Short mmCIF file of C-alpha atoms in Angstrom, two decimals:
data_model
loop_
_atom_site.label_atom_id
_atom_site.label_comp_id
_atom_site.label_asym_id
_atom_site.label_seq_id
_atom_site.Cartn_x
_atom_site.Cartn_y
_atom_site.Cartn_z
CA MET Q 1 0.00 0.00 0.00
CA THR Q 2 1.37 3.40 -0.91
CA PRO Q 3 1.91 6.10 1.77
CA ALA Q 4 -1.07 8.03 0.41
CA ALA Q 5 -3.27 4.94 0.60
CA ARG Q 6 -2.21 4.29 4.20
CA LEU Q 7 -3.21 7.82 5.09
CA ARG Q 8 -6.64 7.42 3.50
CA ALA Q 9 -7.23 4.19 5.44
CA ALA Q 10 -5.98 5.47 8.79
CA PRO Q 11 -8.32 6.70 11.57
CA LEU Q 12 -8.52 10.48 11.63
CA GLY Q 13 -6.94 10.62 15.06
CA LEU Q 14 -3.76 9.06 13.71
CA LEU Q 15 -3.25 11.45 10.77
CA ALA Q 16 -1.16 13.97 12.66
CA VAL Q 17 1.10 11.25 14.07
CA LEU Q 18 1.48 9.60 10.66
CA ALA Q 19 2.19 12.92 8.98
CA LEU Q 20 5.08 13.50 11.35
CA ALA Q 21 6.39 9.97 10.87
CA LEU Q 22 6.30 9.87 7.08
CA PRO Q 23 9.32 11.14 5.12
CA VAL Q 24 9.19 14.46 3.29
CA GLY Q 25 7.32 14.01 0.00
CA ALA Q 26 5.16 11.13 1.23
CA LEU Q 27 2.10 13.34 1.73
CA ALA Q 28 -0.07 14.22 -1.24
CA GLN Q 29 1.69 16.78 -3.44
CA ASP Q 30 -0.23 19.60 -5.08
CA THR Q 31 2.61 21.51 -6.79
CA LEU Q 32 4.76 20.25 -9.64
CA ARG Q 33 8.25 21.72 -9.44
CA ILE Q 34 10.12 22.02 -12.74
CA ALA Q 35 13.78 23.08 -12.84
CA HIS Q 36 15.15 24.80 -15.92
CA VAL Q 37 18.29 26.59 -17.13
CA ASP Q 38 18.67 30.07 -18.60
CA TRP Q 39 18.79 28.73 -22.16
CA SER Q 40 16.00 29.53 -24.59
CA SER Q 41 15.41 25.82 -25.25
CA SER Q 42 15.11 25.02 -21.55
CA VAL Q 43 12.89 28.03 -20.83
CA ALA Q 44 10.67 27.09 -23.79
CA SER Q 45 10.15 23.50 -22.68
CA ALA Q 46 9.55 24.40 -19.05
CA HIS Q 47 6.96 27.07 -19.84
CA VAL Q 48 5.08 25.06 -22.47
CA VAL Q 49 4.81 22.04 -20.16
CA ALA Q 50 3.92 24.17 -17.14
CA GLU Q 51 1.13 25.95 -19.00
CA ALA Q 52 -0.17 22.71 -20.55
CA ILE Q 53 -0.29 20.85 -17.22
CA SER Q 54 -1.89 23.83 -15.48
CA ARG Q 55 -4.61 23.96 -18.14
CA GLN Q 56 -5.34 20.26 -18.46
CA LEU Q 57 -4.83 18.97 -14.93
CA ASP Q 58 -5.54 22.05 -12.83
CA VAL Q 59 -2.22 21.49 -11.10
CA ARG Q 60 -0.08 24.30 -9.75
CA VAL Q 61 3.34 24.35 -11.44
CA GLU Q 62 6.34 26.10 -9.95
CA LEU Q 63 9.36 26.92 -12.16
CA SER Q 64 12.85 27.51 -10.82
CA GLU Q 65 15.96 28.60 -12.72
CA HIS Q 66 19.38 27.09 -11.97
CA PRO Q 67 22.85 26.73 -13.45
CA VAL Q 68 22.80 23.44 -15.35
CA GLY Q 69 24.69 21.42 -12.74
CA ASP Q 70 22.41 22.68 -10.00
CA ALA Q 71 19.31 21.78 -12.04
CA TRP Q 72 20.45 18.17 -12.21
CA ARG Q 73 21.28 18.18 -8.50
CA ALA Q 74 17.94 19.76 -7.54
CA VAL Q 75 15.98 16.90 -9.12
CA ALA Q 76 18.34 14.21 -7.82
CA GLU Q 77 18.01 15.56 -4.28
CA GLY Q 78 14.24 16.02 -4.47
CA GLU Q 79 14.26 19.83 -4.39
CA ALA Q 80 12.60 19.78 -7.83
CA ASP Q 81 10.45 17.16 -9.52
CA ALA Q 82 11.55 17.34 -13.14
CA PHE Q 83 14.16 18.69 -15.53
CA LEU Q 84 13.23 18.76 -19.22
CA SER Q 85 16.64 19.70 -20.62
CA ALA Q 86 18.92 16.70 -20.14
CA TRP Q 87 21.09 16.47 -23.30
CA LEU Q 88 22.05 12.81 -23.66
CA PRO Q 89 24.02 10.68 -24.22
CA SER Q 90 27.05 12.97 -24.71
CA THR Q 91 26.61 16.62 -23.76
CA HIS Q 92 25.37 16.04 -20.20
CA ALA Q 93 27.09 12.68 -19.73
CA PRO Q 94 29.03 13.80 -16.60
CA TYR Q 95 25.83 14.97 -14.89
CA TRP Q 96 24.05 11.71 -15.69
CA ALA Q 97 26.99 9.68 -14.42
CA GLU Q 98 26.94 11.63 -11.16
CA HIS Q 99 23.19 11.43 -10.51
CA GLU Q 100 21.78 8.44 -12.42
CA ASP Q 101 21.13 6.43 -9.24
CA ASP Q 102 18.85 9.22 -7.97
CA LEU Q 103 16.91 9.97 -11.16
CA VAL Q 104 14.37 8.39 -13.49
CA ASP Q 105 14.99 8.97 -17.20
CA LEU Q 106 11.63 9.25 -19.01
CA GLY Q 107 13.36 9.24 -22.38
CA PRO Q 108 13.61 11.83 -25.15
CA ASN Q 109 11.22 14.76 -25.45
CA LEU Q 110 13.06 16.08 -28.52
CA GLU Q 111 15.27 14.11 -30.89
CA GLY Q 112 17.82 15.16 -33.49
CA THR Q 113 19.75 17.68 -31.40
CA ARG Q 114 23.39 18.49 -32.01
CA THR Q 115 26.13 20.68 -30.59
CA GLY Q 116 29.27 22.09 -32.16
CA LEU Q 117 30.93 25.22 -33.47
CA MET Q 118 29.10 27.52 -35.88
CA VAL Q 119 29.99 30.33 -38.26
CA PRO Q 120 27.70 32.65 -40.25
CA ASP Q 121 26.98 30.99 -43.59
CA VAL Q 122 27.44 34.06 -45.80
CA ALA Q 123 28.38 33.82 -49.47
CA GLY Q 124 31.62 35.46 -50.51
CA SER Q 125 29.83 37.80 -52.90
CA ARG Q 126 28.03 39.35 -49.94
CA GLN Q 127 31.08 40.07 -47.80
CA VAL Q 128 34.04 42.29 -48.48
CA GLY Q 129 36.99 43.24 -46.37
CA ARG Q 130 37.29 46.55 -44.58
CA GLY Q 131 39.30 47.87 -47.52
CA GLY Q 132 36.73 46.73 -50.04
CA GLN Q 133 38.54 43.57 -51.16
CA ARG Q 134 36.55 40.42 -51.80
CA GLY Q 135 37.24 37.08 -50.21
CA VAL Q 136 36.59 37.77 -46.54
CA ASN Q 137 33.95 35.11 -46.07
CA GLU Q 138 33.21 31.88 -44.28
CA ALA Q 139 33.06 29.70 -47.40
CA ASP Q 140 36.55 28.26 -46.88
CA ILE Q 141 35.81 27.30 -43.26
CA VAL Q 142 34.15 23.90 -43.46
CA SER Q 143 35.68 21.91 -40.60
CA ILE Q 144 36.90 22.66 -37.10
CA ALA Q 145 40.28 21.56 -38.42
CA ASP Q 146 40.21 24.57 -40.79
CA LEU Q 147 40.46 26.90 -37.79
CA GLU Q 148 44.08 25.88 -37.14
CA GLY Q 149 46.34 28.72 -38.25
CA ARG Q 150 43.45 31.18 -38.60
CA ALA Q 151 43.34 32.54 -35.06
CA GLU Q 152 44.30 36.06 -36.15
CA ARG Q 153 41.37 36.24 -38.55
CA TYR Q 154 38.91 35.56 -35.70
CA GLY Q 155 40.72 37.44 -32.98
CA GLY Q 156 41.77 34.07 -31.59
CA ARG Q 157 38.42 33.65 -29.86
CA ILE Q 158 35.59 31.15 -29.82
CA ILE Q 159 32.56 32.81 -28.25
CA GLY Q 160 30.88 30.53 -25.71
CA ILE Q 161 28.17 30.66 -23.06
CA ASP Q 162 28.07 29.76 -19.35
CA PRO Q 163 30.94 27.70 -17.94
CA GLY Q 164 28.83 24.77 -16.72
CA ALA Q 165 27.26 24.04 -20.11
CA GLY Q 166 28.13 20.74 -21.74
CA VAL Q 167 28.95 22.44 -25.04
CA MET Q 168 31.70 24.39 -23.24
CA ARG Q 169 33.27 21.18 -21.94
CA GLN Q 170 33.05 19.71 -25.43
CA THR Q 171 34.61 22.82 -26.96
CA GLU Q 172 37.56 22.68 -24.58
CA ALA Q 173 38.11 19.08 -25.70
CA ALA Q 174 37.75 20.12 -29.37
CA MET Q 175 40.36 22.85 -29.00
CA GLU Q 176 42.81 20.26 -27.73
CA ALA Q 177 41.88 17.64 -30.34
CA TYR Q 178 42.25 20.07 -33.25
CA GLY Q 179 45.41 21.83 -32.06
CA LEU Q 180 43.80 25.19 -31.31
CA GLN Q 181 46.20 26.07 -28.51
CA ASP Q 182 46.47 29.68 -29.70
CA TRP Q 183 42.70 30.16 -29.41
CA GLU Q 184 40.70 31.28 -26.37
CA LEU Q 185 37.26 30.02 -25.36
CA VAL Q 186 35.39 33.12 -24.19
CA VAL Q 187 32.95 32.60 -21.32
CA THR Q 188 30.26 35.22 -21.93
CA GLY Q 189 28.14 33.94 -19.04
CA SER Q 190 24.92 33.17 -20.90
CA GLU Q 191 23.28 32.14 -24.16
CA ALA Q 192 21.89 35.67 -24.54
CA ALA Q 193 25.33 37.24 -24.26
CA MET Q 194 26.76 34.88 -26.86
CA ILE Q 195 23.89 35.61 -29.27
CA HIS Q 196 24.43 39.36 -28.79
CA ARG Q 197 28.06 38.94 -29.91
CA LEU Q 198 26.89 36.85 -32.88
CA ARG Q 199 24.25 39.42 -33.88
CA GLU Q 200 26.73 42.28 -33.77
CA ALA Q 201 29.32 40.36 -35.81
CA ILE Q 202 26.75 39.54 -38.49
CA ARG Q 203 25.58 43.16 -38.55
CA ARG Q 204 29.13 44.42 -39.04
CA GLY Q 205 30.19 41.63 -41.39
CA ASP Q 206 32.91 40.44 -38.99
CA ASP Q 207 34.22 36.89 -38.79
CA ILE Q 208 33.09 34.98 -35.70
CA VAL Q 209 33.05 31.43 -34.34
CA VAL Q 210 30.50 30.57 -31.66
CA THR Q 211 29.39 27.54 -29.72
CA GLY Q 212 26.11 26.34 -31.18
CA TRP Q 213 23.40 23.77 -30.96
CA VAL Q 214 20.04 22.67 -32.34
CA PRO Q 215 17.38 23.58 -31.34
CA LEU Q 216 18.16 27.29 -31.04
CA TRP Q 217 16.05 30.16 -32.35
CA VAL Q 218 18.95 31.81 -34.19
CA HIS Q 219 18.59 29.21 -36.94
CA ALA Q 220 15.22 30.75 -37.77
CA ARG Q 221 16.80 34.22 -37.97
CA TRP Q 222 20.19 33.77 -39.71
CA GLN Q 223 21.95 31.30 -41.99
CA LEU Q 224 24.49 29.52 -39.81
CA ARG Q 225 26.73 26.57 -40.57
CA PHE Q 226 28.00 23.91 -38.19
CA LEU Q 227 31.66 23.14 -38.75
CA GLU Q 228 32.34 19.49 -39.47
CA ASP Q 229 33.76 17.52 -36.58
CA PRO Q 230 35.78 14.63 -38.08
CA GLU Q 231 37.19 13.72 -34.66
CA GLY Q 232 33.67 13.26 -33.26
CA VAL Q 233 34.36 15.41 -30.20
CA TYR Q 234 30.78 16.72 -30.06
CA GLY Q 235 29.27 13.25 -30.22
CA GLY Q 236 26.96 13.58 -33.22
CA ARG Q 237 23.18 13.65 -32.96
CA GLU Q 238 21.63 13.48 -29.51
CA ALA Q 239 18.27 13.91 -27.82
CA ILE Q 240 16.88 16.07 -25.03
CA HIS Q 241 15.50 13.88 -22.24
CA THR Q 242 13.10 14.44 -19.38
CA VAL Q 243 14.46 13.31 -16.01
CA VAL Q 244 12.38 13.21 -12.83
CA ARG Q 245 12.86 12.32 -9.20
CA PRO Q 246 11.99 8.80 -8.07
CA GLY Q 247 8.50 8.63 -6.57
CA LEU Q 248 6.95 11.35 -8.68
CA ALA Q 249 4.68 8.82 -10.42
CA ASP Q 250 3.27 7.82 -7.03
CA ASP Q 251 2.84 11.37 -5.76
CA MET Q 252 1.47 12.99 -8.93
CA PRO Q 253 0.57 10.21 -11.41
CA ALA Q 254 -1.31 12.36 -13.93
CA ALA Q 255 1.46 14.96 -14.08
CA ALA Q 256 4.10 12.23 -14.33
CA ASP Q 257 2.21 10.65 -17.23
CA ALA Q 258 2.06 14.00 -19.02
CA LEU Q 259 5.79 14.54 -18.52
CA ASP Q 260 6.43 11.06 -19.90
CA ALA Q 261 4.29 11.78 -22.98
CA PHE Q 262 5.66 15.27 -23.64
CA ALA Q 263 7.53 15.47 -26.96
CA TRP Q 264 7.94 17.96 -29.78
CA SER Q 265 10.22 18.68 -32.73
CA ALA Q 266 13.14 21.05 -33.08
CA GLU Q 267 11.10 23.15 -35.51
CA GLU Q 268 8.22 23.40 -33.04
CA MET Q 269 10.54 24.42 -30.22
CA GLN Q 270 12.35 26.96 -32.40
CA GLN Q 271 9.02 28.61 -33.23
CA MET Q 272 8.26 28.89 -29.54
CA MET Q 273 11.74 30.31 -28.86
CA LEU Q 274 11.41 32.86 -31.66
CA TRP Q 275 8.11 34.04 -30.19
CA MET Q 276 9.87 34.46 -26.82
CA VAL Q 277 12.39 36.93 -28.23
CA GLU Q 278 10.21 39.06 -30.48
CA GLY Q 279 6.78 40.64 -30.77
CA GLU Q 280 3.89 40.58 -28.37
CA SER Q 281 4.78 37.14 -26.98
CA ALA Q 282 8.18 38.12 -25.63
CA PHE Q 283 7.30 36.87 -22.12
CA PRO Q 284 7.83 33.08 -21.99
CA ARG Q 285 4.40 32.43 -20.45
CA ASP Q 286 2.68 34.44 -23.19
CA ALA Q 287 4.69 32.63 -25.86
CA ALA Q 288 3.75 29.28 -24.30
CA ARG Q 289 0.05 30.16 -24.39
CA ARG Q 290 0.37 31.27 -28.01
CA TRP Q 291 2.16 28.03 -28.92
CA LEU Q 292 -0.41 25.85 -27.16
CA ASP Q 293 -3.28 27.68 -28.83
CA ALA Q 294 -1.64 27.16 -32.22
CA ASN Q 295 -0.81 23.49 -31.54
CA ALA Q 296 -3.83 22.28 -29.59
CA SER Q 297 -3.91 18.78 -31.07
CA ARG Q 298 -0.19 18.30 -30.43
CA ALA Q 299 -0.55 19.28 -26.78
CA ALA Q 300 -3.73 17.20 -26.32
CA ALA Q 301 -1.76 14.07 -27.21
CA TRP Q 302 0.34 14.51 -24.06
CA PHE Q 303 -2.74 13.86 -21.92
CA GLU Q 304 -4.36 10.94 -23.75
#
């Protein structure tokens, strides 16, 4: 018999005693706690799921933002119930290895992701050098290996995001694997700061290399090219998984079922992310409502 069932069967006079005796989390839970990271993909997933579960199940959902390592830890230690942004099997492999005994992997909610290094995919005829000469373009940069010996052209910098992100760890390994010792990996502190540097470089026609991934809304705004990774440092195609704390299915079965069923495509997520950064839906909750209204049948399938 589950803890909740024992409480229902117990005489009323024993409820207070049993409540004190049961471990934290054993009593009926009325709030679903979702951890997310300050990445547009993570914010998009968390807000879409939170709004959908609130609408369909009349369940209160609480969102909390963490650095990526802390988001994994929060779920593993029971401070949060779910994390929808676990990039597996490669990007977040160290976090999974550390916490797998304290988590339940519900499987992918988005497949076909990738990480790597990106450059603006601009034809040579559209870019000229500061003196007007042609040939300052990205067309000759196809592979990460092509960056060797070209540090001066890019200011010797690869523009990254926050230090705990898996793509940063992968990029450090890539710089070693491809002999980029004279390059620097710049920690901007956030996805937004990296995208600001990318936007300004594209506006000015400057050369730039950035850490990148799919899904990310910038692919709907600009033409960007992933550099080939013949050494396989970035691990190829991955998936974004949903991980939850053990016992959630007992405490909140309907919400756990919805989390298990939640899935969407990179294109669907990128539309949601684009709405978050422009127009009248710039607040994530507003963008989530707009997305759910536009994709009602897709969202309904998560609750069948």
